[in-house]
XYZ file of C-alpha atoms in Angstrom:
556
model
C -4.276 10.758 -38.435
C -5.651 12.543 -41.695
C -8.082 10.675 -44.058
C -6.177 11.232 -46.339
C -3.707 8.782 -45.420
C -6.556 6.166 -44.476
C -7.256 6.260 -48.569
C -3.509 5.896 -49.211
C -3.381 2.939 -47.301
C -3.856 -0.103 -50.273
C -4.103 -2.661 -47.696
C -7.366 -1.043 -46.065
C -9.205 -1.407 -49.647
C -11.247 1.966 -49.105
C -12.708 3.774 -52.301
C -13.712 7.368 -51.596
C -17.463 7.871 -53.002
C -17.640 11.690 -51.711
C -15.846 14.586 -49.824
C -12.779 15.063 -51.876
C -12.271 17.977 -50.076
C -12.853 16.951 -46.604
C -9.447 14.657 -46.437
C -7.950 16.686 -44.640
C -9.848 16.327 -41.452
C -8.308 14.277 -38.507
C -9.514 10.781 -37.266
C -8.985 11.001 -32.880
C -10.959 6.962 -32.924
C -13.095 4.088 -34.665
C -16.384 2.973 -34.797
C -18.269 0.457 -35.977
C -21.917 0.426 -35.574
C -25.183 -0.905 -37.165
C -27.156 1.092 -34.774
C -30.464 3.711 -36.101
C -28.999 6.080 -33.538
C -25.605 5.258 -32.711
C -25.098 9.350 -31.082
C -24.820 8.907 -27.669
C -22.231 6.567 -28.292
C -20.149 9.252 -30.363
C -17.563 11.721 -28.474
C -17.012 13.409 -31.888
C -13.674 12.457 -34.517
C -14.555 9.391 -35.266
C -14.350 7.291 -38.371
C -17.842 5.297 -38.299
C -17.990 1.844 -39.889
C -21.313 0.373 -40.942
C -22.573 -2.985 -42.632
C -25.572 -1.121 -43.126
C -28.051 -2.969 -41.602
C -29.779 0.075 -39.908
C -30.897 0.977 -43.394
C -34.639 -0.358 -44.128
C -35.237 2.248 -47.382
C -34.238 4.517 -49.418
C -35.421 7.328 -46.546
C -33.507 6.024 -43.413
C -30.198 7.680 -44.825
C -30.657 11.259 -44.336
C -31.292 10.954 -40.854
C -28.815 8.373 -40.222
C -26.368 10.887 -41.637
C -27.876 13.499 -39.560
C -27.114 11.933 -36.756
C -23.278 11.682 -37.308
C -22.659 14.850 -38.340
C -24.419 16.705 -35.376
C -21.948 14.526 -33.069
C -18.900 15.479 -34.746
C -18.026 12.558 -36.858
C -14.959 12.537 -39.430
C -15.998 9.977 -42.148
C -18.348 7.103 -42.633
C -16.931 3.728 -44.264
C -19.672 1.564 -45.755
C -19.141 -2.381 -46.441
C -20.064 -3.887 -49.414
C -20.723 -7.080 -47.986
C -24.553 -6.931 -47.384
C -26.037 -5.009 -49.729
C -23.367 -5.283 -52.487
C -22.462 -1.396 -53.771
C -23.293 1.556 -51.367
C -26.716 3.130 -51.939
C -26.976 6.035 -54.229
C -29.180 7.749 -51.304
C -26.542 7.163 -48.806
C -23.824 8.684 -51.427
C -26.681 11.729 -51.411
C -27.194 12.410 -47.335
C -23.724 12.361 -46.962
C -22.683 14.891 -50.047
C -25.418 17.104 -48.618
C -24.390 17.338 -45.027
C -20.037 17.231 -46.532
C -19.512 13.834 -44.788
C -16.558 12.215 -46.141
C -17.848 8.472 -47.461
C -15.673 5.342 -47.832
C -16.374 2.386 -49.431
C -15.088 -0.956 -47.574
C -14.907 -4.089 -50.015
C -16.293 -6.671 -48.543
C -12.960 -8.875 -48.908
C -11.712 -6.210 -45.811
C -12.867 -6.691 -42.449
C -13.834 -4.317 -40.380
C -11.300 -5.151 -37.377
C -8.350 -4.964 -39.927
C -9.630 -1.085 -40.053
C -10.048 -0.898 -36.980
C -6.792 -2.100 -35.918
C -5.006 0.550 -38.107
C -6.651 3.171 -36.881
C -5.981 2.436 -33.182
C -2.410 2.015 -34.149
C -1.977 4.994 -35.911
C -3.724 6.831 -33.572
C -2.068 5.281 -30.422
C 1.178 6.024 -31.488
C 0.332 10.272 -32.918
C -0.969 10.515 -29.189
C 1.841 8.481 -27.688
C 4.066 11.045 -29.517
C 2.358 13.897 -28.363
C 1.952 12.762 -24.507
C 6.136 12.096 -24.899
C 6.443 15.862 -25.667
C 3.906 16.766 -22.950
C 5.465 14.555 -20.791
C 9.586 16.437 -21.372
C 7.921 19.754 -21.486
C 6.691 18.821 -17.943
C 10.138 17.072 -16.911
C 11.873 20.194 -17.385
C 9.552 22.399 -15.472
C 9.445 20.378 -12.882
C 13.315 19.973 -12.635
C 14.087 23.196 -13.310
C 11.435 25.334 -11.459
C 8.604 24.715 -8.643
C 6.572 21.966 -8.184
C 4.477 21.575 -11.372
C 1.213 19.486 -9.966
C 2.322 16.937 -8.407
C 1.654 13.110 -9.981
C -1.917 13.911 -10.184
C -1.069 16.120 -13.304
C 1.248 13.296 -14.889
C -2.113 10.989 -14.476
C -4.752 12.728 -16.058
C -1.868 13.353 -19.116
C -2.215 9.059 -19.451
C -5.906 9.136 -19.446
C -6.427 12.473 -21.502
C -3.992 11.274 -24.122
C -3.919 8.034 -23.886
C -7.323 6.363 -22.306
C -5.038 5.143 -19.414
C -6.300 4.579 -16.448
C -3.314 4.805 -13.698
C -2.498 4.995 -9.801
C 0.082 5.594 -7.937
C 1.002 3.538 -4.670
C 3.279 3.556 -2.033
C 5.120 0.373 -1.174
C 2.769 -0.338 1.982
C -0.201 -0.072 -0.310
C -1.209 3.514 0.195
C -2.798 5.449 -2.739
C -1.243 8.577 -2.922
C -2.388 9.362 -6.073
C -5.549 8.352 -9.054
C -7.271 10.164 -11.775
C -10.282 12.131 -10.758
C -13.075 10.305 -12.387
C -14.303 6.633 -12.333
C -13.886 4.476 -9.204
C -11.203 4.166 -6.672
C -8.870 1.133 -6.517
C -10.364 -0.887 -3.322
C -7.944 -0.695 -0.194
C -7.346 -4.730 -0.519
C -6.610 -4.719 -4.073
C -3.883 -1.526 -3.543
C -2.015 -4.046 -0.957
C -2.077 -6.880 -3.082
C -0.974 -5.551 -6.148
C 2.049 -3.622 -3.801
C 2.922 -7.010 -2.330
C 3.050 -8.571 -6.024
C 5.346 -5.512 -6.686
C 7.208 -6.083 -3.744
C 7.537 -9.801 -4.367
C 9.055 -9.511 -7.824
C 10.890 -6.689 -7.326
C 12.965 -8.933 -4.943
C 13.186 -12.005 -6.972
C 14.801 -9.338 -9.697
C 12.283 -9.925 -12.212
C 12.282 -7.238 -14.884
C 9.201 -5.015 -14.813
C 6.735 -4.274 -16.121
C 4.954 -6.882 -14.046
C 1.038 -7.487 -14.935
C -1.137 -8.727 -11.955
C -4.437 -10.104 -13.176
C -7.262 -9.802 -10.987
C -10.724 -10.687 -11.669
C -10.672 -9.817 -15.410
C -8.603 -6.792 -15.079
C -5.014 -6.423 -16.007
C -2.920 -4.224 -14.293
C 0.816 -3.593 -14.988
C 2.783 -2.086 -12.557
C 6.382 -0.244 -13.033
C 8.307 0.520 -10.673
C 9.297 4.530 -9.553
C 12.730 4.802 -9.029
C 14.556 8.124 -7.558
C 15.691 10.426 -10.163
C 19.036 9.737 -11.873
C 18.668 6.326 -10.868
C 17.038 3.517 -13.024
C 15.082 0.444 -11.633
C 17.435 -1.966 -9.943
C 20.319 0.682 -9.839
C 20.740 0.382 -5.932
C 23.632 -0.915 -4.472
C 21.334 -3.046 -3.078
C 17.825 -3.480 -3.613
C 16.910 -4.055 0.167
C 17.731 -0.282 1.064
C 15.056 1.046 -1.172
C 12.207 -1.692 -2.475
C 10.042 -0.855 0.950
C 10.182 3.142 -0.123
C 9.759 3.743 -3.434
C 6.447 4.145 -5.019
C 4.616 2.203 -7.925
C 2.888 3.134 -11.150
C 0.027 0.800 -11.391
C -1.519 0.985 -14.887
C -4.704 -0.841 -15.959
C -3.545 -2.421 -18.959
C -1.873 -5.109 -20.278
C 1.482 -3.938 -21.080
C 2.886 -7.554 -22.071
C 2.368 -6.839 -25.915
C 3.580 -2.677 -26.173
C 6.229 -1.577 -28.082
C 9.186 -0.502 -27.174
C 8.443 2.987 -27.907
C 5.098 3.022 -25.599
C 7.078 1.493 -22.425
C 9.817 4.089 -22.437
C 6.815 6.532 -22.353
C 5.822 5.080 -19.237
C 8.866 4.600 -18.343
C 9.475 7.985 -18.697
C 6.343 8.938 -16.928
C 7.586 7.201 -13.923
C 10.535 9.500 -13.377
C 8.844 12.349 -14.105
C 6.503 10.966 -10.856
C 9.658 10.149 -9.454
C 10.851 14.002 -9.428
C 7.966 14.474 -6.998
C 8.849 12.032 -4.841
C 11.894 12.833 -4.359
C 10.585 16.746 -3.552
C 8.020 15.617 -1.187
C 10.984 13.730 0.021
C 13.429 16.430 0.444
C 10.711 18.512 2.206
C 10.926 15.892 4.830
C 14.063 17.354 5.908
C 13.074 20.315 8.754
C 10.903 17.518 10.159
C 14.268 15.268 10.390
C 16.039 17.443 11.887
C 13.475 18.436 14.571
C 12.631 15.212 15.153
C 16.305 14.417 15.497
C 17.006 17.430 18.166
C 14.010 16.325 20.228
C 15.407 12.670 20.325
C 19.230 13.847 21.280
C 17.593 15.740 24.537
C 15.740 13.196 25.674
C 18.066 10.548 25.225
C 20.554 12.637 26.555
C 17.950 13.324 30.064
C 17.741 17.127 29.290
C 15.150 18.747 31.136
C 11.522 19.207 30.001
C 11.962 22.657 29.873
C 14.596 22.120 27.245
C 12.373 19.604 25.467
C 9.040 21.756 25.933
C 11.047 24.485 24.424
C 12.078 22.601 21.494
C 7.936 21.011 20.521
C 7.013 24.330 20.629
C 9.518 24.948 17.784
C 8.143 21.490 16.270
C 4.371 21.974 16.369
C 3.744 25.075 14.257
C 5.411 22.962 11.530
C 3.853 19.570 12.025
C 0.031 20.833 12.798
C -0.170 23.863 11.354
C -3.376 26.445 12.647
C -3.250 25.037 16.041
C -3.268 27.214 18.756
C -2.583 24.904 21.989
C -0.110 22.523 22.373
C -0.642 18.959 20.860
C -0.003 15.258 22.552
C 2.278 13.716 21.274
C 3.075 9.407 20.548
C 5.839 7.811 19.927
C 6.654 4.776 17.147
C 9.532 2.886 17.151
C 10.741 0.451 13.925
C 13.788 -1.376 13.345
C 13.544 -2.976 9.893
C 16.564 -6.680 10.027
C 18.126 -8.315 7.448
C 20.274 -11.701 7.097
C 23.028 -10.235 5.460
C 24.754 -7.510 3.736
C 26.163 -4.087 4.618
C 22.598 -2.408 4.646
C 21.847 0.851 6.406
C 19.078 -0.411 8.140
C 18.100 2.711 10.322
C 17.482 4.993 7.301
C 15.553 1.949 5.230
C 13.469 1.868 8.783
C 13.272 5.727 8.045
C 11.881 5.859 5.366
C 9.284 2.978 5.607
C 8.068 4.936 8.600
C 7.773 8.322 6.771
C 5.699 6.354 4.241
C 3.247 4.432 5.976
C 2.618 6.995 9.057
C 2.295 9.782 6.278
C -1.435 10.361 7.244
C -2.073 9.024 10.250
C -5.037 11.161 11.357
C -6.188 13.360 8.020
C -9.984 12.504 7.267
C -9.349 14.401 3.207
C -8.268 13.204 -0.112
C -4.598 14.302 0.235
C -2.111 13.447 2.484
C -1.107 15.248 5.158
C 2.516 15.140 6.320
C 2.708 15.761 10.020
C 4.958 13.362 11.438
C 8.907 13.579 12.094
C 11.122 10.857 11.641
C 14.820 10.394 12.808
C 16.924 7.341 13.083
C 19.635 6.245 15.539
C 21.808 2.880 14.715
C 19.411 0.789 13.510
C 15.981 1.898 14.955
C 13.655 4.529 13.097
C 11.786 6.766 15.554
C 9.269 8.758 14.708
C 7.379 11.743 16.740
C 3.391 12.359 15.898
C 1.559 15.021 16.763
C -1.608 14.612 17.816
C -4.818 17.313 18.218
C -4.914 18.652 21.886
C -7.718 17.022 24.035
C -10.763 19.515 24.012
C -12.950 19.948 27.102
C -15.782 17.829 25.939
C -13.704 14.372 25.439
C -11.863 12.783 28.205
C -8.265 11.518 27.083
C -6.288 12.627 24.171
C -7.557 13.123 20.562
C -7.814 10.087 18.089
C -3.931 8.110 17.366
C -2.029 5.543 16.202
C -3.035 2.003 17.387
C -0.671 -1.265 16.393
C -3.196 -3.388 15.113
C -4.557 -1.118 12.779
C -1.487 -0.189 11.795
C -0.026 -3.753 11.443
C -3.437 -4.742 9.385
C -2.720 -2.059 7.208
C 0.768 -2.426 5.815
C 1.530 -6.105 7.191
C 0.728 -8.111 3.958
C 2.657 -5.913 1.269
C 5.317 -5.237 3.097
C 5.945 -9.272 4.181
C 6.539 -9.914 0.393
C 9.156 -6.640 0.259
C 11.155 -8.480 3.519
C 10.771 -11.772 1.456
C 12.493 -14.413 3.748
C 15.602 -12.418 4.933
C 13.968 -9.131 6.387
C 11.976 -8.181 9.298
C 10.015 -5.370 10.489
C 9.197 -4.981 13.897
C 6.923 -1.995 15.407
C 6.314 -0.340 18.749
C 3.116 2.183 19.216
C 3.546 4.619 22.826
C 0.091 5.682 24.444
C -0.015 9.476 23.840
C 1.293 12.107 26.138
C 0.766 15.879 26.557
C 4.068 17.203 27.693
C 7.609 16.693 27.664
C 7.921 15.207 31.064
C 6.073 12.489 29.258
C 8.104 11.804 26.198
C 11.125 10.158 27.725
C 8.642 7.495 29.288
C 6.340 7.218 25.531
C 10.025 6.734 24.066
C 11.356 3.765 26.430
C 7.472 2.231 26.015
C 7.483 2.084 22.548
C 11.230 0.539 22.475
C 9.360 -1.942 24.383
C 6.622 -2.362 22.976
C 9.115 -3.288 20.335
C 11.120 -5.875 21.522
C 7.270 -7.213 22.522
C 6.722 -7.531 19.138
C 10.299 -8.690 18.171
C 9.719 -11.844 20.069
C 6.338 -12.822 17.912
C 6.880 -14.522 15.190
C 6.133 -13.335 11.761
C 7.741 -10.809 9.145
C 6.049 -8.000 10.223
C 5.131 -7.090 13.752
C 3.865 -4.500 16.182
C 2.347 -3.994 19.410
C 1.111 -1.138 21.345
C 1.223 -0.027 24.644
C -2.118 -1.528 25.765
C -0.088 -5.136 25.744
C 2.488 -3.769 28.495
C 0.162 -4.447 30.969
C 0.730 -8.018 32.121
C 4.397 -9.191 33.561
C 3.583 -12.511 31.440
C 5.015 -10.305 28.282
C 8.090 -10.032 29.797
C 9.078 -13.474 29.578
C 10.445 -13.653 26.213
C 13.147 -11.313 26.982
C 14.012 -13.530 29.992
C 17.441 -15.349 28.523
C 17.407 -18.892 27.490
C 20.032 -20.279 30.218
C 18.619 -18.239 32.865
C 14.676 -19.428 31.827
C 16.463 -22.856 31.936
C 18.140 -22.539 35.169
C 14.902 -20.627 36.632
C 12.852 -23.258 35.713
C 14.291 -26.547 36.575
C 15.311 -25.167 40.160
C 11.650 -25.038 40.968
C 10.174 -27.898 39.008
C 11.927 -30.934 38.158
C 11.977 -32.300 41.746
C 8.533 -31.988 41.184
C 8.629 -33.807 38.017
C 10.580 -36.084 39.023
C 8.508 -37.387 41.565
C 5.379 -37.576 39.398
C 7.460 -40.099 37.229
C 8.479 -41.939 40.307
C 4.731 -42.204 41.950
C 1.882 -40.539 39.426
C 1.267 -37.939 42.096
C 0.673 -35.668 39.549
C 1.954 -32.351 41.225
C 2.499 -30.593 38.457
C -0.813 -30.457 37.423
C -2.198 -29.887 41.010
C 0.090 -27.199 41.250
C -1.548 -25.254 37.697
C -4.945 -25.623 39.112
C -4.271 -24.009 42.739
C -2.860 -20.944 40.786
C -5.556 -20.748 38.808
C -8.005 -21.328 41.433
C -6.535 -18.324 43.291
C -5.521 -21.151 45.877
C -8.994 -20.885 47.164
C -8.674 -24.612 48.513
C -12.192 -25.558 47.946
C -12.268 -24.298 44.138
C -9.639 -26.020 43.481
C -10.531 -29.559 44.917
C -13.975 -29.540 43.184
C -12.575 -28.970 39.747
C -9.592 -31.745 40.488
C -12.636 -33.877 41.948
C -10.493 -34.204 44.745
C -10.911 -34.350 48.498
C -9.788 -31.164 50.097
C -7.676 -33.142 52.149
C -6.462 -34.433 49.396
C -5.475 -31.204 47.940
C -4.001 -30.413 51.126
C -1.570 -33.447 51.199
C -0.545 -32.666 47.464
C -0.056 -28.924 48.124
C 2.007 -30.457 51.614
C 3.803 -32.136 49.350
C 5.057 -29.732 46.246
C 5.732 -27.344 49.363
C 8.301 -29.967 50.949
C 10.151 -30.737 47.537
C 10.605 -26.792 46.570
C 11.341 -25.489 50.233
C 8.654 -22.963 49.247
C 5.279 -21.794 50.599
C 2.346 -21.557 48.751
C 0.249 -19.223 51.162
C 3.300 -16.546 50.307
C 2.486 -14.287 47.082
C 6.232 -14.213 45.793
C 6.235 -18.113 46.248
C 2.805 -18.049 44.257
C 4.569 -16.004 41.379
C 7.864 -17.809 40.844
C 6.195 -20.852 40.701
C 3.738 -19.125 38.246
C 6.064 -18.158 36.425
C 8.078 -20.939 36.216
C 5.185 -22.804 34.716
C 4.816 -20.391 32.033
C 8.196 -20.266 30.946
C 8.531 -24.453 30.932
C-alpha cells in the first residue's frame, strides 16, 4: 500500500510533519519499536512506529534516523502520548535524510495501525499471489511440468509469510519450503490421521489441528476437475489424495484468502495427478509380469519381461535387481467400492520410496491390481560381492509402524487394510513363490485383529500360523475328537490330564522333565500319560500323535 493512502485514512489519526513528496513510496509491513537500534530487526519497507522512548536528548535523533533509513524503511509514525508533540529535532533528522514522518495522536493506538496495515497489505499480496498462482495454473495445464508443489510453496511463504507442507495420506512429506525446520515424522502422521478422521465424518475443511501452541490448518487436495467431497464415494479416494497442511489458523480468513488456498490446492493437485499419470508404464509392466506368472509361464518368459521392467524402475543399473513382492487388499462394510484400485493406489503412495536415502522421492515400484488385491513389484539393488544376501528391502513392521496410525482413522470403523511383505528373490523362477508368500503372508495378517495389518515372510516359519485359516467347524470337530474324553474325565475324577498332557509337550516328553516341574512321581506321570493314551487310542511316543494333540491344544 502507498502512504499516501495511510494519510487518507481519518480513522488512523496520522498528521504528516515531513516528506510531502515521499507518499508515494510503498509500505510491504509494520513496526513498532522503542528500541536505540531497532536495524537488525528491519528487512526494509516498513512503516516504523515509535512512543519515543529511545530518545534521551535532543542528539539521539539523527542517529536513530540513521539507522532506519540505511535499512530501507518507508516512514516513521511518532505518538504523541509520551512526550506530547513530536520533537522539532526529530522533524529535522528525518527532513535531512527524506524520511517520511507521521504524527500518531495519542487517542490512536498503535495496534489499530498496525492492524490496517497488515490488512491492507495481506490482501495487495493475496491479490498478487492469486495472479501468480493462475499464471502458474495455466502453464502447468497447458504445457510441461512447471516445478512441481515445491514452487506453489515457496509462492505462500514469499508472498504471503506462509509456512506450508504437503502430505500424503499415510503421513509422508512429499513436499516443504526450503528453509526453517522440517515437520517431525510423528507430527506428519498425526495431523494425516486428523485429516483422515474428518474427512470421513464429512466435516467441511479447512480443519485446524492444534498442537503444542501451533495451529495448523489442513485442506484437502482433490484431483483436478473435481472439488473436495465430489467422489461418488469418499472411501475410493480419502486414503490417496494428498493434504495441504498450512501453519496458520485459518478459522478467522476471509472468504477471499481461502479460495486462494483453495486454489493453491488444485494447482498442487495438477501435479499429482501428473506424477500420477506417469505411474502408468509401471502399471502396465507390473500388470504383464503378474498375468505370466499367474498364468505359470516360464521364467524365461518372465526373465524376459524384468529385463524390460528394470531399466525403468532402477534406472543406471547395470545387473539385474532382486526383486519382493507386497500384497494389499484394502475391505469395506458396504457399498459398491472398487476396492482393488483404492488398494492401488494406497500402495503406490506409501511404497513410493522404499529404499531412496535423498530429499525427493524416488518412484521405483510397479503396482497392478487383480479383483480386490493390489500387488505391487519392487526392485531392489543387486547383491554385491562384499554382502551376503540381497540389498536392503521392505520389512512389515516398519512398514506397518509407518503408515498404521493415519491410515486407521482413513478406514474409520468400516475399512480394513491388510498387508503381506515376500523375502526378496533374484530371478524369475523365484517370483511365482515371493507372490503366493506374500498372499500369505496376507491372510496371516488378515486373521490379526486391528484396522491395519501386515506381516512378512519371517512369520511363515512356524505351522502354529496356520491355524487361523483352519475353518471353524473343522477346528471344532478336530478338537473335541481328541480332547473332550479327556475333559470329561478330569470333571469326573480331577485327574487333571489336560494339563499333564501341556506339560509333556512342552517338556519334549522327556519323562523326567516333565515329572519334576508337575512335582510328580515319574510313575506317576507314567500312569497319567497311560491314561490320556487309552481315552484317545493314540500314542504319545509317535511324533504325528505328539502334533495333533499339539495342535489340538492350541486351537481349543
Amino acid at each position: 500500500m502507498r502512504l499516501r493512502a495511510l494519510l487518507d485514512t481519518d480513522a488512523l489519526g496520522l498528521r504528516l510533519l515531513g516528506g510531502e513528496d515521499e507518499l508515494d513510496r510503498t509500505v510491504r509491513g509494520v513496526m513498532t519499536t522503542d528500541l536505540r537500534d531497532p536495524s537488525r530487526y528491519l528487512s526494509g519497507g516498513e512503516l516504523v512506529l515509535t512512543g519515543l522512548a529511545w530518545r534521551r536528548d535532543a542528539a539521539d535523533s539523527e542517529p536513530f534516523v540513521r539507522l532506519l533509513t540505511g535499512a530501507g524503511v518507508t516512514a516513521l509514525a511518532a505518538g504523541e502520548a509520551e512526550l506530547g508533540a513530536v520533537p522539532e529535532d526529530l522533524v529535522v533528522a528525518c527532513a535531512r535524510h527524506r524520511l517520511p514522518l507521521f504524527a500518531v495522536n495519542e487517542a490512536v493506538a498503535f495496534a489499530t495501525i498496525t492492524e490496517h496495515v497488515v490488512r491492507q497489505v495481506s490482501g495487495e499480496r493475496a491479490g498478487d499471489l492469486a495472479a501468480v498462482v493462475d499464471r502458474h495454473r495455466r502453464m502447468m495445464t497447458s504445457g510441461p511440468a512447471g516445478g512441481g508443489p515445491d514452487v506453489v510453496l515457496d509462492l505462500l511463504g514469499s508472498d504471503l509469510d506462509l509456512r506450508a507442507w504437503v502430505l500424503s495420506p499415510a503421513g509422508r512429506l512429499v513436499a516443504g519450503p526450503k528453509e526453517g525446520p522440517a515437520l517431525p515424522a510423528g507430527l506428519c502422521a498425526r495431523l494425516s490421521a486428523e485429516h483422515l478422521a474428518a474427512t470421513r465424518t464429512g466435516r467441511l475443511g479447512p480443519h485446524r489441528v492444534l498442537a503444542g501452541t501451533t495451529t495448523y490448518s489442513l485442506f484437502p487436495i482433490s484431483g483436478t476437475g473435481r472439488a473436495p467431497g465430489a467422489a461418488r464415494d469418499v472411501r475410493e479416494t480419502v486414503l490417496s489424495e494428498w493434504l495441504l497442511v498450512v501453519e496458520a489458523d485459518a478459522g478467522d480468513w476471509p472468504a477471499e484468502r481461502l479460495d486462494l488456498l483453495y486454489g493453491v490446492t488444485q494447482l498442487i493437485a495438477v501435479e499429482r495427478d501428473r506424477r500420477d499419470a506417469a505411474r502408468t508404464v509401471r502399471r502396465r509392466l507390473a500388470q504383464e509380469v503378474l498375468e505370466l506368472v499367474q498364468a505359470g509361464a516360464v521364467p524365461a518368459e518372465i526373465a524376459a519381461r524384468l529385463r524390460v521392467a528394470a531399466p525403468v524402475l532402477l534406472p543406471g543399473l547395470g545387473s539385474a535387481p532382486h526383486w519382493q513382492v507386497v500384497v494389499a487388499r484394502v475391505e469395506w462394510d458396504g457399498g459398491e467400492i472398487d476396492s482393488g484400485q483404492v488398494a492401488q493406489a494406497l500402495l503406490e503412495e506409501i511404497l513410493v520410496d522404499p529404499l531412496a536415502t535423498g530429499p525427493e522421492p524416488s518412484d521405483r515400484i510397479a503396482v497392478a491390481h487383480t479383483g480386490e488385491e493390489a500387488i505391487a513389484l519392487v526392485p531392489l539393488p543387486a547383491v554385491t560381492p562384499e554382502h551376503d544376501g540381497p540389498g536392503p528391502g521392505i520389512h512389515a513392521d516398519t512398514l506397518l509402524a509407518a503408515v498404521r496410525d493415519p491410515l486407521a482413522a482413513g478406514l474409520d470403523d468400516d475399512g480394513r487394510l491388510t498387508l503381506g511383505v515376500s523375502a526378496a528373490v533374484h530371478s524369475a523362477e523365484g517370483l511365482r513363490g515371493a507372490l503366493e508368500e506374500a498372499r500369505h503372508a496376507r491372510r496371516v495378517a488378515a486373521a490379526r485383529s486391528g484396522r491395519v495389518c501386515a506381516a512378512g515372510h519371517q512369520e511363515l516359519a512356524s505351522h502354529v500360523l496356520l491355524l487361523p485359516f483352519v475353518p471353524d467347524d473343522v477346528r471344532r470337530a478336530f478338537t473335541a475328537r481328541l480332547l473332550d474324553p479327556l475333559r470329561d474325565y478330569d470333571r469326573r475324577h480331577r485327574a487333571e490330564l489336560i494339563p499333564t498332557l501341556e506339560a509333556f509337550l512342552e517338556c519334549d516328553g522327556s519323562w523326567t522333565r516333565c515329572a519334576a516341574r508337575l512335582h510328580l512321581h515319574v510313575n506317576t506321570l507314567r500312569y497319567r500319560v497311560g491314561r490320556i493314551e487309552q481315552l484317545t487310542s493314540r500314542d504319545l511316543s509317535r511324533l504325528e500323535d505328539k502334533l495333533d494333540f499339539f495342535l489340538a491344544l492350541r486351537m481349543s
